[in-house]
Amino acid sequence: NAGVTQTPKFQVLKTGQSMTLQCAQDMNHNSMYWYRQDPGMGLRLIYYSASEGTTDKGEVPNGYNVSRLNKREFSLRLESAAPSQTSVYFCASSEYSPLHFGNGTRLTVT
Amino acid sequence: KNQVEQSPQSLIILEGKNCTLQCNYTVSPFSNLRWYKQDTGRGPVSLTIMTFSENTKSNGRYTATLDADTKQSSLHITASQLSDSASYICVVSDGSQAGTALIFGKGTTLSVSS
């Protein structure tokens, strides 16, 4: 049982480049989330999807877009990466509680 | 503003010793409180979940307490092991169905040394 799988694990981008972070869960959960984690700060919600076909903004959505491709997959896209988006990105899923997290994508924007 | 404050920010203890981590919150309304453990380079993993009516919940050597009146929770680790070295995150839910219902603390980094 893989749980929540994120790809890639590491990525280095140059300012202005674009990329998509992939997330898939095999627990048949309706809700999926994207968080970012920065040193000295708690996890901050970027976007979430309460169910297939719906997405909503979280606390820090600027500079990001998401797609809930199907019940299993929820992707996060950076259209024009900025150094301020250097962070660790976590995808999570849940069915009521608790959250199940992937192991993160470590993104560096130079 | 809904907030979750954790203390201490970091802690170093010797293997075999006990320790207690603190979480104070100002989230309203309150639905439940969760403690997560995050190993270095990994995603957080749930340890315990407590609702308003629960005062204590244990998970092996981890015991969480909740005082809903004072809006405080603690996580007590007994007979610490090297594998307990991690960040411990307190998360409070306001009970809404929105994805924004969860408010995260910044975590306490615990280092257990031999």
Coordinates of C-alpha atoms in Angstrom, one line a residue:
Chain A
N1 CA 0.0 0.0 0.0
A2 CA 1.9 3.1 -1.3
G3 CA -0.4 5.8 0.4
V4 CA 0.5 9.2 -1.1
T5 CA 3.2 9.3 -3.8
Q6 CA 4.8 12.5 -4.9
T7 CA 7.1 13.0 -7.9
P8 CA 9.7 14.3 -8.3
K9 CA 11.5 14.1 -5.0
F10 CA 14.0 16.9 -5.9
Q11 CA 13.9 19.6 -8.5
V12 CA 16.0 22.7 -9.3
L13 CA 14.5 25.3 -11.6
K14 CA 15.7 28.6 -12.9
T15 CA 13.6 31.7 -12.4
G16 CA 10.8 31.9 -14.9
Q17 CA 10.8 28.1 -15.7
S18 CA 7.6 26.1 -15.2
M19 CA 7.0 22.7 -13.8
T20 CA 4.3 20.4 -12.5
L21 CA 4.4 18.5 -9.2
Q22 CA 2.6 15.2 -9.3
C23 CA 0.7 13.6 -6.5
A24 CA -1.3 10.3 -6.4
Q25 CA -3.1 8.5 -3.6
D26 CA -4.4 4.9 -3.5
M27 CA -6.6 5.2 -0.4
N28 CA -9.8 6.2 -2.3
H29 CA -9.8 9.6 -0.4
N30 CA -12.1 12.3 -1.6
S31 CA -10.0 15.3 -0.3
M32 CA -6.5 16.2 -1.4
Y33 CA -4.2 19.1 -0.4
W34 CA -1.0 20.9 -1.4
Y35 CA 1.1 22.5 1.4
R36 CA 4.4 24.2 1.4
Q37 CA 6.8 24.0 4.4
D38 CA 9.5 26.6 4.9
P39 CA 12.1 26.8 7.7
G40 CA 10.7 28.3 10.9
M41 CA 7.1 28.3 9.6
G42 CA 4.3 25.9 9.9
L43 CA 2.8 24.0 6.9
R44 CA 0.8 26.5 4.8
L45 CA -2.1 25.4 2.6
I46 CA -1.7 26.3 -1.1
Y47 CA -4.8 24.7 -2.7
Y48 CA -7.1 21.9 -1.8
S49 CA -9.7 19.7 -3.5
A50 CA -12.6 18.5 -1.4
S51 CA -13.7 16.1 -4.1
E52 CA -13.1 15.2 -7.7
G53 CA -13.9 18.1 -9.9
T54 CA -13.5 20.8 -7.3
T55 CA -10.6 23.0 -6.2
D56 CA -10.2 25.9 -3.8
K57 CA -7.6 28.4 -2.8
G58 CA -5.8 28.0 0.5
E59 CA -3.7 30.5 2.4
V60 CA -0.9 31.1 -0.2
P61 CA -2.2 30.3 -3.7
N62 CA -0.5 33.1 -5.6
G63 CA 1.9 31.8 -8.3
Y64 CA 0.3 28.3 -8.4
N65 CA -2.4 26.4 -10.2
V66 CA -3.8 23.0 -9.5
S67 CA -5.6 20.2 -11.4
R68 CA -7.7 17.4 -9.8
L69 CA -7.2 15.0 -12.7
N70 CA -9.3 12.3 -11.2
K71 CA -10.0 10.9 -7.7
R72 CA -6.5 9.6 -7.3
E73 CA -4.4 12.5 -8.7
F74 CA -3.9 16.1 -7.8
S75 CA -1.2 18.1 -9.5
L76 CA 0.4 21.5 -8.6
R77 CA 1.8 23.7 -11.4
L78 CA 4.2 26.6 -11.2
E79 CA 3.8 28.6 -14.4
S80 CA 6.8 31.0 -13.8
A81 CA 8.9 29.9 -10.9
A82 CA 10.3 32.6 -8.5
P83 CA 13.0 32.2 -5.8
S84 CA 10.3 32.8 -3.2
Q85 CA 8.8 29.5 -4.3
T86 CA 11.9 27.6 -3.0
S87 CA 10.4 25.3 -0.5
V88 CA 9.4 21.7 0.4
Y89 CA 6.0 20.8 -1.1
F90 CA 3.8 18.2 0.5
C91 CA 0.7 16.6 -0.9
A92 CA -1.8 15.1 1.5
S93 CA -5.1 13.3 1.3
S94 CA -7.9 12.5 3.8
E95 CA -11.3 11.0 4.3
Y96 CA -12.5 12.9 7.4
S97 CA -9.2 12.5 9.3
P98 CA -6.3 12.4 9.7
L99 CA -4.2 13.8 6.8
H100 CA -2.0 11.3 5.1
F101 CA 1.1 13.0 3.7
G102 CA 3.5 12.2 0.9
N103 CA 7.2 12.5 1.5
G104 CA 7.5 15.8 -0.3
T105 CA 9.2 17.5 -3.2
R106 CA 12.2 19.7 -2.5
L107 CA 12.2 22.5 -4.9
T108 CA 14.9 25.1 -5.4
V109 CA 14.5 28.1 -7.7
T110 CA 17.7 29.9 -8.6
Chain B
K1 CA -6.9 35.2 14.5
N2 CA -6.7 31.4 14.8
Q3 CA -3.2 30.5 16.0
V4 CA -1.3 27.5 17.3
E5 CA 1.8 28.1 19.3
Q6 CA 4.3 25.4 20.2
S7 CA 7.1 25.3 22.8
P8 CA 9.9 24.8 23.1
Q9 CA 11.1 25.5 19.5
S10 CA 13.8 22.8 20.0
L11 CA 14.8 20.3 22.6
I12 CA 17.8 18.0 23.2
I13 CA 17.5 15.1 25.7
L14 CA 19.4 12.0 26.5
E15 CA 18.2 8.6 25.4
G16 CA 16.0 7.1 28.0
K17 CA 14.8 10.4 29.5
N18 CA 11.2 11.7 29.3
C19 CA 10.1 15.0 27.8
T20 CA 7.0 17.1 27.4
L21 CA 6.1 19.3 24.4
Q22 CA 3.6 22.1 24.7
C23 CA 0.9 23.4 22.3
N24 CA -1.3 26.4 23.0
Y25 CA -4.1 27.4 20.6
T26 CA -6.6 30.2 20.1
V27 CA -8.7 28.4 17.4
S28 CA -12.4 28.9 17.6
P29 CA -14.6 27.0 17.3
F30 CA -12.6 24.0 18.3
S31 CA -13.2 20.6 16.8
N32 CA -10.1 18.4 17.5
L33 CA -6.4 18.5 18.0
R34 CA -3.8 16.3 16.4
W35 CA -0.2 15.6 17.0
Y36 CA 2.0 14.6 14.1
K37 CA 5.6 13.3 14.0
Q38 CA 7.8 14.4 11.1
D39 CA 11.1 12.6 10.5
T40 CA 13.8 14.4 8.6
G41 CA 13.1 14.2 4.9
R42 CA 9.7 12.6 5.3
G43 CA 6.1 13.8 5.5
P44 CA 4.2 14.2 8.8
V45 CA 2.6 11.1 10.3
S46 CA -0.4 11.2 12.7
L47 CA 0.3 10.2 16.3
T48 CA -2.9 11.1 18.1
I49 CA -6.2 12.8 17.6
M50 CA -8.3 14.2 20.4
T51 CA -11.8 15.8 20.5
F52 CA -13.2 18.3 23.0
S53 CA -14.3 15.5 25.4
E54 CA -11.1 13.6 25.5
N55 CA -8.4 14.5 28.1
T56 CA -5.8 11.9 27.4
K57 CA -4.9 9.6 24.6
S58 CA -1.9 7.3 24.3
N59 CA 0.0 5.8 21.4
G60 CA 2.7 3.5 22.8
R61 CA 5.3 5.8 24.5
Y62 CA 3.5 8.9 23.4
T63 CA 0.7 10.4 25.6
A64 CA -1.2 13.5 24.6
T65 CA -3.3 15.5 27.0
L66 CA -5.9 18.2 26.2
D67 CA -7.3 20.9 28.4
A68 CA -10.0 22.5 26.3
D69 CA -10.7 25.1 29.0
T70 CA -7.2 26.6 29.0
K71 CA -6.8 25.7 25.3
Q72 CA -3.6 23.8 26.0
S73 CA -2.2 20.4 24.9
S74 CA 0.9 18.5 25.7
L75 CA 2.7 15.5 24.2
H76 CA 4.7 13.5 26.7
I77 CA 7.3 11.0 25.4
T78 CA 8.4 8.3 27.9
A79 CA 11.7 6.6 27.9
S80 CA 12.9 8.3 24.7
Q81 CA 14.7 6.5 21.9
L82 CA 17.0 7.7 19.2
S83 CA 14.2 7.1 16.7
D84 CA 12.1 9.8 18.5
S85 CA 14.4 12.4 17.0
A86 CA 12.0 14.3 14.8
S87 CA 9.8 17.4 14.5
Y88 CA 6.5 17.2 16.4
I89 CA 3.6 19.3 15.0
C90 CA 0.4 20.3 16.7
V91 CA -2.6 20.8 14.4
V92 CA -6.0 22.2 15.5
S93 CA -9.2 21.9 13.5
D94 CA -12.0 24.4 13.6
G95 CA -14.4 21.7 12.4
S96 CA -15.4 23.4 9.2
Q97 CA -15.5 21.3 6.0
A98 CA -13.1 23.6 4.2
G99 CA -9.6 22.6 3.5
T100 CA -8.6 25.7 5.5
A101 CA -10.0 24.1 8.7
L102 CA -6.6 22.9 9.9
I103 CA -4.2 25.3 11.7
F104 CA -0.6 24.1 12.0
G105 CA 1.9 25.0 14.7
K106 CA 5.5 25.5 13.6
G107 CA 6.6 22.4 15.4
T108 CA 9.1 21.4 18.1
T109 CA 12.4 19.8 17.0
L110 CA 13.4 17.0 19.3
S111 CA 16.9 15.6 19.3
V112 CA 17.6 12.5 21.3
S113 CA 21.3 11.7 21.9
S114 CA 23.0 8.6 23.2

